[in-house]
mmCIF file of C-alpha atoms and ligand atoms in Angstrom:
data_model
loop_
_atom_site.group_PDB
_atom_site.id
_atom_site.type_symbol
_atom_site.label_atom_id
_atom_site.label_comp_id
_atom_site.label_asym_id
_atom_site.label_seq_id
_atom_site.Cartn_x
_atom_site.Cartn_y
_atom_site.Cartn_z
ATOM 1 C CA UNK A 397 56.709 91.246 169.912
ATOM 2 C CA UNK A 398 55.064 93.688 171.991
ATOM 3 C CA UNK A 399 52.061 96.277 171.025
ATOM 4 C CA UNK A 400 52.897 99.194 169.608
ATOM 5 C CA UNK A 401 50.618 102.578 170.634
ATOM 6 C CA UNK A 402 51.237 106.227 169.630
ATOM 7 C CA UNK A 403 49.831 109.234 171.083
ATOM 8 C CA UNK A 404 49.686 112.811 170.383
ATOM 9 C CA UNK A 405 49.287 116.355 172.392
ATOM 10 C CA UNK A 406 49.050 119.382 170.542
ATOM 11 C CA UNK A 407 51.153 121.822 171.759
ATOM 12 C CA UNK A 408 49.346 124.550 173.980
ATOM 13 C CA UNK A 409 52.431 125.440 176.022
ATOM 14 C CA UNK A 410 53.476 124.420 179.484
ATOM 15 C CA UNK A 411 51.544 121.495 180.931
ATOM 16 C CA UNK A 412 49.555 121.780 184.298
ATOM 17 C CA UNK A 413 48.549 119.454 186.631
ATOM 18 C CA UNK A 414 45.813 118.033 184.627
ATOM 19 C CA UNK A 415 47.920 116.435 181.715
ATOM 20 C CA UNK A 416 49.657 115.205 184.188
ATOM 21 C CA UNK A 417 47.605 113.651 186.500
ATOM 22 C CA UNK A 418 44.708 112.685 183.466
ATOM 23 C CA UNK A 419 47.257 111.825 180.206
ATOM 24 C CA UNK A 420 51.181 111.408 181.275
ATOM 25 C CA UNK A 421 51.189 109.702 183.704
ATOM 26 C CA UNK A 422 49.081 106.856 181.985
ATOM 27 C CA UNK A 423 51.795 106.906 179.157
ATOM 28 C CA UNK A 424 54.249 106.803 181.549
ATOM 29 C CA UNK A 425 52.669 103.578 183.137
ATOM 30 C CA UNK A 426 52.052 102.033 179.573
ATOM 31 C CA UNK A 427 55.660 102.621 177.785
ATOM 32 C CA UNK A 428 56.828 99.864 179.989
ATOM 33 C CA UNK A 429 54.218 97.725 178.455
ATOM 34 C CA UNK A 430 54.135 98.607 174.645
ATOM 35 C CA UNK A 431 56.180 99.734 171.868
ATOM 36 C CA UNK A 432 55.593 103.242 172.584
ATOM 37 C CA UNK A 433 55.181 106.915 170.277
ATOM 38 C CA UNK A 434 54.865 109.744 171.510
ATOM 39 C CA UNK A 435 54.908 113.151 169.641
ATOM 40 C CA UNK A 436 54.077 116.661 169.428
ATOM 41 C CA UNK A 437 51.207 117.215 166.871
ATOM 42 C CA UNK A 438 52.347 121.136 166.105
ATOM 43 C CA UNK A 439 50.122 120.336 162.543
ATOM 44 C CA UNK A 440 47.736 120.279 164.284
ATOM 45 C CA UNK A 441 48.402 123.317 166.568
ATOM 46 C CA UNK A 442 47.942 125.393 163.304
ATOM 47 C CA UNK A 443 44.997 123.993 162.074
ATOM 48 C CA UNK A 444 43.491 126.623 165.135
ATOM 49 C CA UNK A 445 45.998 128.607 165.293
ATOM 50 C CA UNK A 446 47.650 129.231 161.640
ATOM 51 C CA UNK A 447 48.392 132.487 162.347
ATOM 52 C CA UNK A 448 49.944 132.519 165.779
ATOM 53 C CA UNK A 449 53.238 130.513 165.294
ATOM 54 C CA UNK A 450 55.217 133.260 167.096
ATOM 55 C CA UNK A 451 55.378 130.801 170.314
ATOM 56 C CA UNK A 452 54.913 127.297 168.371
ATOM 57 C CA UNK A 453 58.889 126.280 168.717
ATOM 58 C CA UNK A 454 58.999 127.592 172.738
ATOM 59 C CA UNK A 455 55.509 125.452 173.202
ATOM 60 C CA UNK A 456 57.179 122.557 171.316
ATOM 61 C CA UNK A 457 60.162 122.339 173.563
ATOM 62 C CA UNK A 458 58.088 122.680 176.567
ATOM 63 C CA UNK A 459 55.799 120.265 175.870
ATOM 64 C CA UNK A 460 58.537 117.858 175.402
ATOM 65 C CA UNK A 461 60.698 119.222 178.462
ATOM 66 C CA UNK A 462 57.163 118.341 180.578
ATOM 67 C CA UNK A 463 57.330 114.662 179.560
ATOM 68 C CA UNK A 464 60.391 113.834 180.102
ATOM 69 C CA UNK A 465 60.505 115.238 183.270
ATOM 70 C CA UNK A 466 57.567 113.427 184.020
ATOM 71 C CA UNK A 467 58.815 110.023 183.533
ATOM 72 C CA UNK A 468 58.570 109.417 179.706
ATOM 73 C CA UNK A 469 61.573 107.667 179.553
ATOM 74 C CA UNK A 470 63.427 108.382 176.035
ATOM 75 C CA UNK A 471 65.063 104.905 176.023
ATOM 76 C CA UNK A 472 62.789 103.124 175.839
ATOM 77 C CA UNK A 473 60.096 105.686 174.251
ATOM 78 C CA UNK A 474 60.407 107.468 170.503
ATOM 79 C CA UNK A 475 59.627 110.685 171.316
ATOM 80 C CA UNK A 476 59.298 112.937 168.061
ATOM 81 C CA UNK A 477 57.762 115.937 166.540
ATOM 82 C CA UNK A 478 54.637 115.343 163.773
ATOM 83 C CA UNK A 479 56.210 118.006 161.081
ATOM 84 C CA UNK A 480 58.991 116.721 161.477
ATOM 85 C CA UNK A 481 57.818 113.141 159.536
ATOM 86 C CA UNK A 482 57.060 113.829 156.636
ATOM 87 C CA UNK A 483 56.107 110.888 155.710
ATOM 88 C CA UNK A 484 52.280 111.435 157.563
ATOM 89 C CA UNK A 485 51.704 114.538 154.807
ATOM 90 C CA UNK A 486 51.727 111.816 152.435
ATOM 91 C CA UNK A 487 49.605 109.371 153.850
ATOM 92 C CA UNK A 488 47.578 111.729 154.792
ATOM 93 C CA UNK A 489 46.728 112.185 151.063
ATOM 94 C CA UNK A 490 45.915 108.654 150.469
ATOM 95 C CA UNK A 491 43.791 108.666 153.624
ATOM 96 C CA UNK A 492 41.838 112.066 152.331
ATOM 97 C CA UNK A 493 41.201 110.361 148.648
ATOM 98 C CA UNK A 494 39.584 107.423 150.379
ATOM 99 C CA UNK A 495 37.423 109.108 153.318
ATOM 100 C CA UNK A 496 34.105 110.619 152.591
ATOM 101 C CA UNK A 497 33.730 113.902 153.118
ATOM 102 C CA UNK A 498 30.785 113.520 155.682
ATOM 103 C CA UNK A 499 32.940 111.411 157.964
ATOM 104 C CA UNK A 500 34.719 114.374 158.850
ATOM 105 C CA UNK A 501 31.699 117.044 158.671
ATOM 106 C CA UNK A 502 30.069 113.985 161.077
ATOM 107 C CA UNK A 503 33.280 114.637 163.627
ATOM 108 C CA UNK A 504 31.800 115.490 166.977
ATOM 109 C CA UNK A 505 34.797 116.809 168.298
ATOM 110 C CA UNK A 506 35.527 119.117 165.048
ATOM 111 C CA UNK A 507 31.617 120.182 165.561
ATOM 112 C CA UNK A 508 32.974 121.495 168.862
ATOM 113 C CA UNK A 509 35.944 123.157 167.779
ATOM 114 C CA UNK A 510 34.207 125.072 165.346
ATOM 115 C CA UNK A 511 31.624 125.820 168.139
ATOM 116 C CA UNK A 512 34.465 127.886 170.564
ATOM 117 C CA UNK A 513 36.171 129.804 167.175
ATOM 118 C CA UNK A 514 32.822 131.054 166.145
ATOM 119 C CA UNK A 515 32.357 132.449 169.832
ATOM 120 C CA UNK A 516 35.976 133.665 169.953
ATOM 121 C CA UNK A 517 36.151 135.063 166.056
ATOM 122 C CA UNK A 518 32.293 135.723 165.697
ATOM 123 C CA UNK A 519 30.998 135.965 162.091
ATOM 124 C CA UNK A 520 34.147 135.975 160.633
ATOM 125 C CA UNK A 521 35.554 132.706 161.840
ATOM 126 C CA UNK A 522 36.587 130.129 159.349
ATOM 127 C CA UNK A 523 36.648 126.610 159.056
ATOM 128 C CA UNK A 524 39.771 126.141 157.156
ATOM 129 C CA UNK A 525 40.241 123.060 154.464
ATOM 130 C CA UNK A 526 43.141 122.033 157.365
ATOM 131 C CA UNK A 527 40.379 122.089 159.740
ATOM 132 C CA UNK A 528 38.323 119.854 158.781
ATOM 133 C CA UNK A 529 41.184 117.773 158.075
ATOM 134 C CA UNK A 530 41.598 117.239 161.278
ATOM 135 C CA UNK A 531 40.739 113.409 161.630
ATOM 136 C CA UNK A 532 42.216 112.659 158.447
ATOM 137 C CA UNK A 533 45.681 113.849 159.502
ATOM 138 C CA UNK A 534 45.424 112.763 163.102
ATOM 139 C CA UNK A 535 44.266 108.741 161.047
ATOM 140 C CA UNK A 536 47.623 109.639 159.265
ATOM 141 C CA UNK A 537 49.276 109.701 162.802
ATOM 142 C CA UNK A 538 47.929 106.558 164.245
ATOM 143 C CA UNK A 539 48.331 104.893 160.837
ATOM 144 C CA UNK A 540 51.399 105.997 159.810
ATOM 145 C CA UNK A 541 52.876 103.714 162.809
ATOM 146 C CA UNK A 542 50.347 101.197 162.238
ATOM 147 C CA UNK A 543 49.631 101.247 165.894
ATOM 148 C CA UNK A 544 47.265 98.675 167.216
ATOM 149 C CA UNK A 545 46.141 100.884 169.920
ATOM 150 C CA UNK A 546 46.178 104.593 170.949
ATOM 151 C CA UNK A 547 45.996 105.775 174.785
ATOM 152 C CA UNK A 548 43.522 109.136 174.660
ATOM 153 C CA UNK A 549 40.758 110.798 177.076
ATOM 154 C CA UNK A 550 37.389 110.654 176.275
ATOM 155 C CA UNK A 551 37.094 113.453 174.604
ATOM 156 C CA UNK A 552 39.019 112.124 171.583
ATOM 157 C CA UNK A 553 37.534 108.420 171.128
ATOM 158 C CA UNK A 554 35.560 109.492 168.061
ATOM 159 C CA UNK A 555 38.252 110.258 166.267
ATOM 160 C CA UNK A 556 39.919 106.965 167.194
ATOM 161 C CA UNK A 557 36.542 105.606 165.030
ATOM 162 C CA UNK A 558 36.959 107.449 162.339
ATOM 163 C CA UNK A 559 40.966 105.924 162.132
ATOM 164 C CA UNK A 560 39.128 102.543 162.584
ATOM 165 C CA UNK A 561 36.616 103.382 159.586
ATOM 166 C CA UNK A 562 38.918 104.811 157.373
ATOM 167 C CA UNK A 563 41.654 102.002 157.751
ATOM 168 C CA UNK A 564 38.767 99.672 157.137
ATOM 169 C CA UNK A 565 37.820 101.150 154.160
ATOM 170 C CA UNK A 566 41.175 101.998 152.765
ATOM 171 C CA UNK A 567 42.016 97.904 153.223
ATOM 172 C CA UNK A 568 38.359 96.859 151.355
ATOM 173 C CA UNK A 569 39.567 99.496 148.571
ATOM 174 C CA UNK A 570 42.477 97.931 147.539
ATOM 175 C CA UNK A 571 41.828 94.342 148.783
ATOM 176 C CA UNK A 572 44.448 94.119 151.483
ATOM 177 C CA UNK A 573 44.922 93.402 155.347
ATOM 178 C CA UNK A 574 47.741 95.667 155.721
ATOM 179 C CA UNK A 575 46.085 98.578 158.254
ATOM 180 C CA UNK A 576 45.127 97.546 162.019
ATOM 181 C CA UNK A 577 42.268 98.933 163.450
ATOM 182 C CA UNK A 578 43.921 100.839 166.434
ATOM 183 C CA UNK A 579 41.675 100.154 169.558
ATOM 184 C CA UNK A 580 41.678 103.348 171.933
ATOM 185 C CA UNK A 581 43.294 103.127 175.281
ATOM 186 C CA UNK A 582 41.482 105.675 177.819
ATOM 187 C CA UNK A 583 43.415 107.626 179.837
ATOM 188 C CA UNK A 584 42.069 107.764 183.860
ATOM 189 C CA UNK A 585 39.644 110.540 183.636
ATOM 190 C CA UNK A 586 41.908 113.356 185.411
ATOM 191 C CA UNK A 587 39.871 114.100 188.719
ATOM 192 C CA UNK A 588 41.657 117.405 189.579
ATOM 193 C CA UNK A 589 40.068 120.514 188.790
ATOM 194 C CA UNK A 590 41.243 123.774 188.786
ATOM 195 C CA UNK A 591 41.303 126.218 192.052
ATOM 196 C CA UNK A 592 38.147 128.030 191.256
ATOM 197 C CA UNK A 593 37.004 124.218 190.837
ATOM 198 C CA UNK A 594 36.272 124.275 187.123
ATOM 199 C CA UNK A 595 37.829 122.293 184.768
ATOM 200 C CA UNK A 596 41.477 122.948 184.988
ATOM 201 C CA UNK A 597 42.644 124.976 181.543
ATOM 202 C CA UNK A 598 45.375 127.306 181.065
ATOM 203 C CA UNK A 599 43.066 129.976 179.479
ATOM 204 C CA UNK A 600 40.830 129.768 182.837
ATOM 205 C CA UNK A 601 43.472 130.832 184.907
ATOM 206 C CA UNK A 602 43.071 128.097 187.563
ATOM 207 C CA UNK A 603 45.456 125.903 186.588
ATOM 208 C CA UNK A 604 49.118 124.715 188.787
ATOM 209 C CA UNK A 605 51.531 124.591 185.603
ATOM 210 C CA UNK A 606 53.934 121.517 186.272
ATOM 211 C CA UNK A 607 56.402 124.317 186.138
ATOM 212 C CA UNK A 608 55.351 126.569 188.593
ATOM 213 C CA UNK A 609 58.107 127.260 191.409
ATOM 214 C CA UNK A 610 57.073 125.740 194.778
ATOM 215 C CA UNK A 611 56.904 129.475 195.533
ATOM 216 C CA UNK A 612 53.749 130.263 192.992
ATOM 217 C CA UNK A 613 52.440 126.747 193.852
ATOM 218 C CA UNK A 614 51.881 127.857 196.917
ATOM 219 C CA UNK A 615 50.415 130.916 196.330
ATOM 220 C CA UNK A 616 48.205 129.127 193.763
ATOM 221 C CA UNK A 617 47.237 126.819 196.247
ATOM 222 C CA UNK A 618 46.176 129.136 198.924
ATOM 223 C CA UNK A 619 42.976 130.433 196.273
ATOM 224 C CA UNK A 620 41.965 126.955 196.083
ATOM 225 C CA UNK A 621 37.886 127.183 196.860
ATOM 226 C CA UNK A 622 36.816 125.498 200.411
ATOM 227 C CA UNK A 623 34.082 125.000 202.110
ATOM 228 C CA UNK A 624 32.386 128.215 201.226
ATOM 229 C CA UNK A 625 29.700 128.228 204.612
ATOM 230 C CA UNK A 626 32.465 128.860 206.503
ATOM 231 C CA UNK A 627 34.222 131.619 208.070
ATOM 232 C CA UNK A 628 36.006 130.971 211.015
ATOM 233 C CA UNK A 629 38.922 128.360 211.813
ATOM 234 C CA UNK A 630 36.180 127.520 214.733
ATOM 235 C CA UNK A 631 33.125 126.800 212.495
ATOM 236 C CA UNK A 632 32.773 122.993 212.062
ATOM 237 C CA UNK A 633 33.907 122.423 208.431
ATOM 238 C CA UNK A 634 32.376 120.109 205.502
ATOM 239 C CA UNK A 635 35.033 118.509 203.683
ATOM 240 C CA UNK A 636 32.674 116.993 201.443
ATOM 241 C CA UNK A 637 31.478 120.639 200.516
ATOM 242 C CA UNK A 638 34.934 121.806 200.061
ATOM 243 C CA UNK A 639 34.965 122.511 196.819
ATOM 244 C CA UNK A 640 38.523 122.122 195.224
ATOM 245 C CA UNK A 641 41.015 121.954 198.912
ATOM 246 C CA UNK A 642 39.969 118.842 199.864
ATOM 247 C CA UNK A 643 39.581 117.370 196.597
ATOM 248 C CA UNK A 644 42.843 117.917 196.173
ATOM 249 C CA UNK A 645 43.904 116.180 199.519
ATOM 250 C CA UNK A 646 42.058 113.143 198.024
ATOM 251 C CA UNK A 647 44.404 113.302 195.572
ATOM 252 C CA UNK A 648 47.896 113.770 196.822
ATOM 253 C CA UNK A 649 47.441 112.648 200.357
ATOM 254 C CA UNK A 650 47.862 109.562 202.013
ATOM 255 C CA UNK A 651 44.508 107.948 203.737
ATOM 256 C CA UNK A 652 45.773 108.802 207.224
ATOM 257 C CA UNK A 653 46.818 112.420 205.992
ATOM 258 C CA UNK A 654 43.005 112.612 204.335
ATOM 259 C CA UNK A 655 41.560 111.295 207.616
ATOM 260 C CA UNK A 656 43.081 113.379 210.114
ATOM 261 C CA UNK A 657 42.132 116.782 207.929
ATOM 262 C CA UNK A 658 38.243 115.708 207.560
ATOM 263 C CA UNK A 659 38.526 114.924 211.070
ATOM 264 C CA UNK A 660 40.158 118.192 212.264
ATOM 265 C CA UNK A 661 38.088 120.135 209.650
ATOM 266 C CA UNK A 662 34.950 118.496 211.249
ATOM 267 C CA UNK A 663 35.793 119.314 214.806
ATOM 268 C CA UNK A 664 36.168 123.003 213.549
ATOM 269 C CA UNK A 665 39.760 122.313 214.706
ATOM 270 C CA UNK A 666 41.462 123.288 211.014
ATOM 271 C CA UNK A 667 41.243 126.524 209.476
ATOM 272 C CA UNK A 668 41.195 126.748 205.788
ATOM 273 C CA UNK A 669 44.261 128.975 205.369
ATOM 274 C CA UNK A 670 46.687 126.350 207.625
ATOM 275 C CA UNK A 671 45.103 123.556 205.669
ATOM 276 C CA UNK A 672 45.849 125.227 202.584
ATOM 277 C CA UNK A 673 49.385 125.823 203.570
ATOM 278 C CA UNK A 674 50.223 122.373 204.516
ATOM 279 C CA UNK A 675 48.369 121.164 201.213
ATOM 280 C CA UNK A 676 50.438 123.565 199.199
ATOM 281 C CA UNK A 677 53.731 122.128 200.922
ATOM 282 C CA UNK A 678 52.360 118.461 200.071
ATOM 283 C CA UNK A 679 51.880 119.300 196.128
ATOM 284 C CA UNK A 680 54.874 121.136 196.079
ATOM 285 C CA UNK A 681 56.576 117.402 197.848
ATOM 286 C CA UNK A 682 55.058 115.582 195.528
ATOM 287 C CA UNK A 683 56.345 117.458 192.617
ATOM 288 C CA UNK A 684 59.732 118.409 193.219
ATOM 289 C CA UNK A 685 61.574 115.338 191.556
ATOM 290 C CA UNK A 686 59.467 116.324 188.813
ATOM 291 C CA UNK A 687 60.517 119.979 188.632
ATOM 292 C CA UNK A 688 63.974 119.067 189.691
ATOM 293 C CA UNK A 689 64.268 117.193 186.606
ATOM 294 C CA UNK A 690 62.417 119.888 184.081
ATOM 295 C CA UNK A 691 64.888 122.594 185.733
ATOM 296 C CA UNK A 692 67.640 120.575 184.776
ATOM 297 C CA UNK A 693 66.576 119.979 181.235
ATOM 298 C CA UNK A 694 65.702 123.870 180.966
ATOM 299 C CA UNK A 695 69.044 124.195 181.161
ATOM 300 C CA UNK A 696 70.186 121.478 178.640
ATOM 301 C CA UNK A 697 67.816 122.526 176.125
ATOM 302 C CA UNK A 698 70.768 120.578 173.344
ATOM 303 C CA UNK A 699 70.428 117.695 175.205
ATOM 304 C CA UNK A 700 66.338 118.194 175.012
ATOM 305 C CA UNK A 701 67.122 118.251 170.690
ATOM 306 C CA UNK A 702 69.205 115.211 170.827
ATOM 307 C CA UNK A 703 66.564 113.389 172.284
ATOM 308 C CA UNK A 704 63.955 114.658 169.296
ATOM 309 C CA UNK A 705 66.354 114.465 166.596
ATOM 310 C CA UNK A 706 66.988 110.920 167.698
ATOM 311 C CA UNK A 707 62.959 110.056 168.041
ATOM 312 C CA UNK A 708 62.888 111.976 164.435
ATOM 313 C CA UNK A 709 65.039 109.048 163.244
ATOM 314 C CA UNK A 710 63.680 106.316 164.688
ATOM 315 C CA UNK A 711 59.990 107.483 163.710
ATOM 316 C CA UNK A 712 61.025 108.374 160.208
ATOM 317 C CA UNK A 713 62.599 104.582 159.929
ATOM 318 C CA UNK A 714 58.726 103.404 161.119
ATOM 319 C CA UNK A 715 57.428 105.499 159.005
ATOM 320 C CA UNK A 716 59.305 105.187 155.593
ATOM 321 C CA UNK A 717 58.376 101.178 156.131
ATOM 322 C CA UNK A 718 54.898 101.853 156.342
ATOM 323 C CA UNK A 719 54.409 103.784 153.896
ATOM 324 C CA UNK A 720 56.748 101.885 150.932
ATOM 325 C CA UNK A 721 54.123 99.567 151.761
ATOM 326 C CA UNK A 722 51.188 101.659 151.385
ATOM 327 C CA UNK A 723 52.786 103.111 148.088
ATOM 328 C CA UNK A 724 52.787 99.532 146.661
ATOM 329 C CA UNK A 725 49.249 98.658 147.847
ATOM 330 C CA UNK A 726 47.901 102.181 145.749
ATOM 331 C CA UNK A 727 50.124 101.486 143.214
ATOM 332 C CA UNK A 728 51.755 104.549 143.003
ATOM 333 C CA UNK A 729 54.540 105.119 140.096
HETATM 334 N N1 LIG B 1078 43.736 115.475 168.749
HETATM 335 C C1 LIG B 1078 44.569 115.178 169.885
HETATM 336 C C2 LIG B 1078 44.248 116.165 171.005
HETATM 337 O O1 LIG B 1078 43.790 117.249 170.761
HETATM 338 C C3 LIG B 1078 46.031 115.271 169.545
HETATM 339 C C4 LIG B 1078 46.417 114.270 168.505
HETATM 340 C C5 LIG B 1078 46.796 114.540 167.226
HETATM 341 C C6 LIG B 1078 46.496 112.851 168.663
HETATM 342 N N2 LIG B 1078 47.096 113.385 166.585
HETATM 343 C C7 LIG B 1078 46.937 112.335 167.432
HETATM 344 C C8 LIG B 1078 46.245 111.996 169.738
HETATM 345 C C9 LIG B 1078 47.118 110.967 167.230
HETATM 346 C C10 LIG B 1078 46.422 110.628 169.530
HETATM 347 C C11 LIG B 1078 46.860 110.111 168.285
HETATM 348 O O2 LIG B 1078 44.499 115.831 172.147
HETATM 349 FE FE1 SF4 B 1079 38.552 122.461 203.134
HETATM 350 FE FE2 SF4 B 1079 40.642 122.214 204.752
HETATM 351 FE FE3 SF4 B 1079 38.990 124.294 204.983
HETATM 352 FE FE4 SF4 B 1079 38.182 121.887 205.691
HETATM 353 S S1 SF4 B 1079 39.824 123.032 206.626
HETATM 354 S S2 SF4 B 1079 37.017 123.365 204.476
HETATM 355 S S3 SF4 B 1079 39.208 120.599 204.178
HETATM 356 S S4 SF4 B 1079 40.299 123.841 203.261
#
């Protein structure tokens, strides 16, 4: 019997090239591999943003529409939404009754999303109870499929610890073996930044949205930062100092493509604004299949909520196992 993992994105709206690159197509790679999960943790979306829903269902959709246009294959993947199993709200208040409540204060990440809301809301941001729930319910997540591992970036291994801890302490409690310790799986580090050559985000307004026309792509493409000592097509270039264009031919060229540019770029013989324009046309290459395919489920959005209300099922069936069990182990009426 194969592994099974489970992983999670919140959903922040249409992907860009840095999911991509950095989380999907790692899950991509490893559903051929494991018993794979994948869903759409819009929970968690509100435990930020509780009172902006008006988008939540849209971002949902497109979140999913982005996967399986990249690759995530739904036959062979269960591809679901988190609210729509219940099943985690319940474990998720066995987990709470058994996790100290400085585990979570601990939570490095949570310290930093309380960080950016008090510099967004000022004084009057919150830290809701759901908050600081955060790790709980995301434990309830990896748990609730008793994965053994979970593919995640960095940024999100300490919350794979606390899973570990609490399913450690939640099998010493009642004398049992029944919860893995889920192992993390880390994603490749995604080495593209964004055009300005900051971290690619969709609030910093540098990002290349998976989909963005060819036509914006392009346009996109063409603020990319270069080498910024230079001025004419004539002066001899530093590809090595070109801040996000040639970065990004190390990504999506070929060696002999990535030669000949820090050759001509060199020799002065290259000027930014062509070597933009033939980058753009490479990324847009590159991507078309991709966009090809999200076009097409755009416009079979049913087809899109067959696919969920099928993962739905086959996570609920997971789920409902799992936690029959767990009810038994605490002993519940
Ligand atoms: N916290 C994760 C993120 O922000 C999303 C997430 C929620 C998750 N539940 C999960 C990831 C369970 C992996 C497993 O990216
Ligand atoms: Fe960068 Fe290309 Fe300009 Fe050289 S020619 S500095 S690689 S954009």
């Amino acid at each position: 019997m194969s592994q099974l993992i489970v992983s999670g994105m919140r959903p922040t709206g249409k992907l860009h090239l840095g999911h991509y690159l950095g989380v999907i197509q790692n899950w991509v790679e490893l559903q051929h591999k494991y018993n794979s999960y994948f869903f759409v943790a819009d929970w968690h979306a509100l435990t930020t943003k509780y009172d902006k829903t008006e988008e939540l269902k849209n971002d949902v959709l497109n979140v999913v529409m982005d996967w399986l246009a990249s690759g995530i294959d739904p036959k062979i993947s269960t591809i679901y939404v988190q609210s729509h199993i219940p099943e985690i709200a319940e474990l998720n208040v066995y987990l709470g009754m058994v996790t100290p409540q400085n585990w979570v204060e601990r939570d490095p990440t949570l310290k930093d999303m309380a960080k950016i809301l008090r510099t967004k809301e000022g004084a009057n941001s919150q830290i809701s109870y759901g908050l600081m729930g955060y790790p709980v319910l995301m434990s309830a997540d990896i748990m609730m499929m008793n994965a053994d591992a979970v593919p995640v970036g960095v940024d999100q291994v300490a919350h794979i610890e606390i899973t570990r801890d609490i399913a450690r302490r939640f099998n010493n409690i009642y004398n049992t073996e029944f919860f893995k310790e889920p192992q993390p799986i880390l994603n490749h580090c995604s080495l593209i930044c964004g055009l300005d050559g900051n971290k690619m985000g969709k609030s910093f307004h540098n990002d290349i949205k998976i989909s963005d026309t060819a036509e914006e792509t392009a346009k996109k493409v063409m603020t990319a930062i270069t080498d910024r000592s230079r001025m004419r097509k004539t002066d001899l270039g530093h590809p090595d100092e070109c801040e996000v264009a040639f970065k990004y031919w190390k990504i999506f060229g070929t060696e002999e493509q990535i030669a000949k540019v820090r050759q001509e770029c060199e020799k002065g013989e290259r000027g930014c604004a062509d070597c933009k324009r033939e980058l753009g046309a490479l990324i847009n290459e590159k991507l078309a299949e991709i966009r090809e395919k999200r076009l097409y489920y755009e416009n079979h959005i049913d087809e899109v909520k067959d696919i969920l209300a099928e993962g739905d099922k086959k996570a609920r069936i997971r789920a409902g196992e799992v936690l029959s069990q767990v009810r038994d182990i605490v002993k519940m009426y």
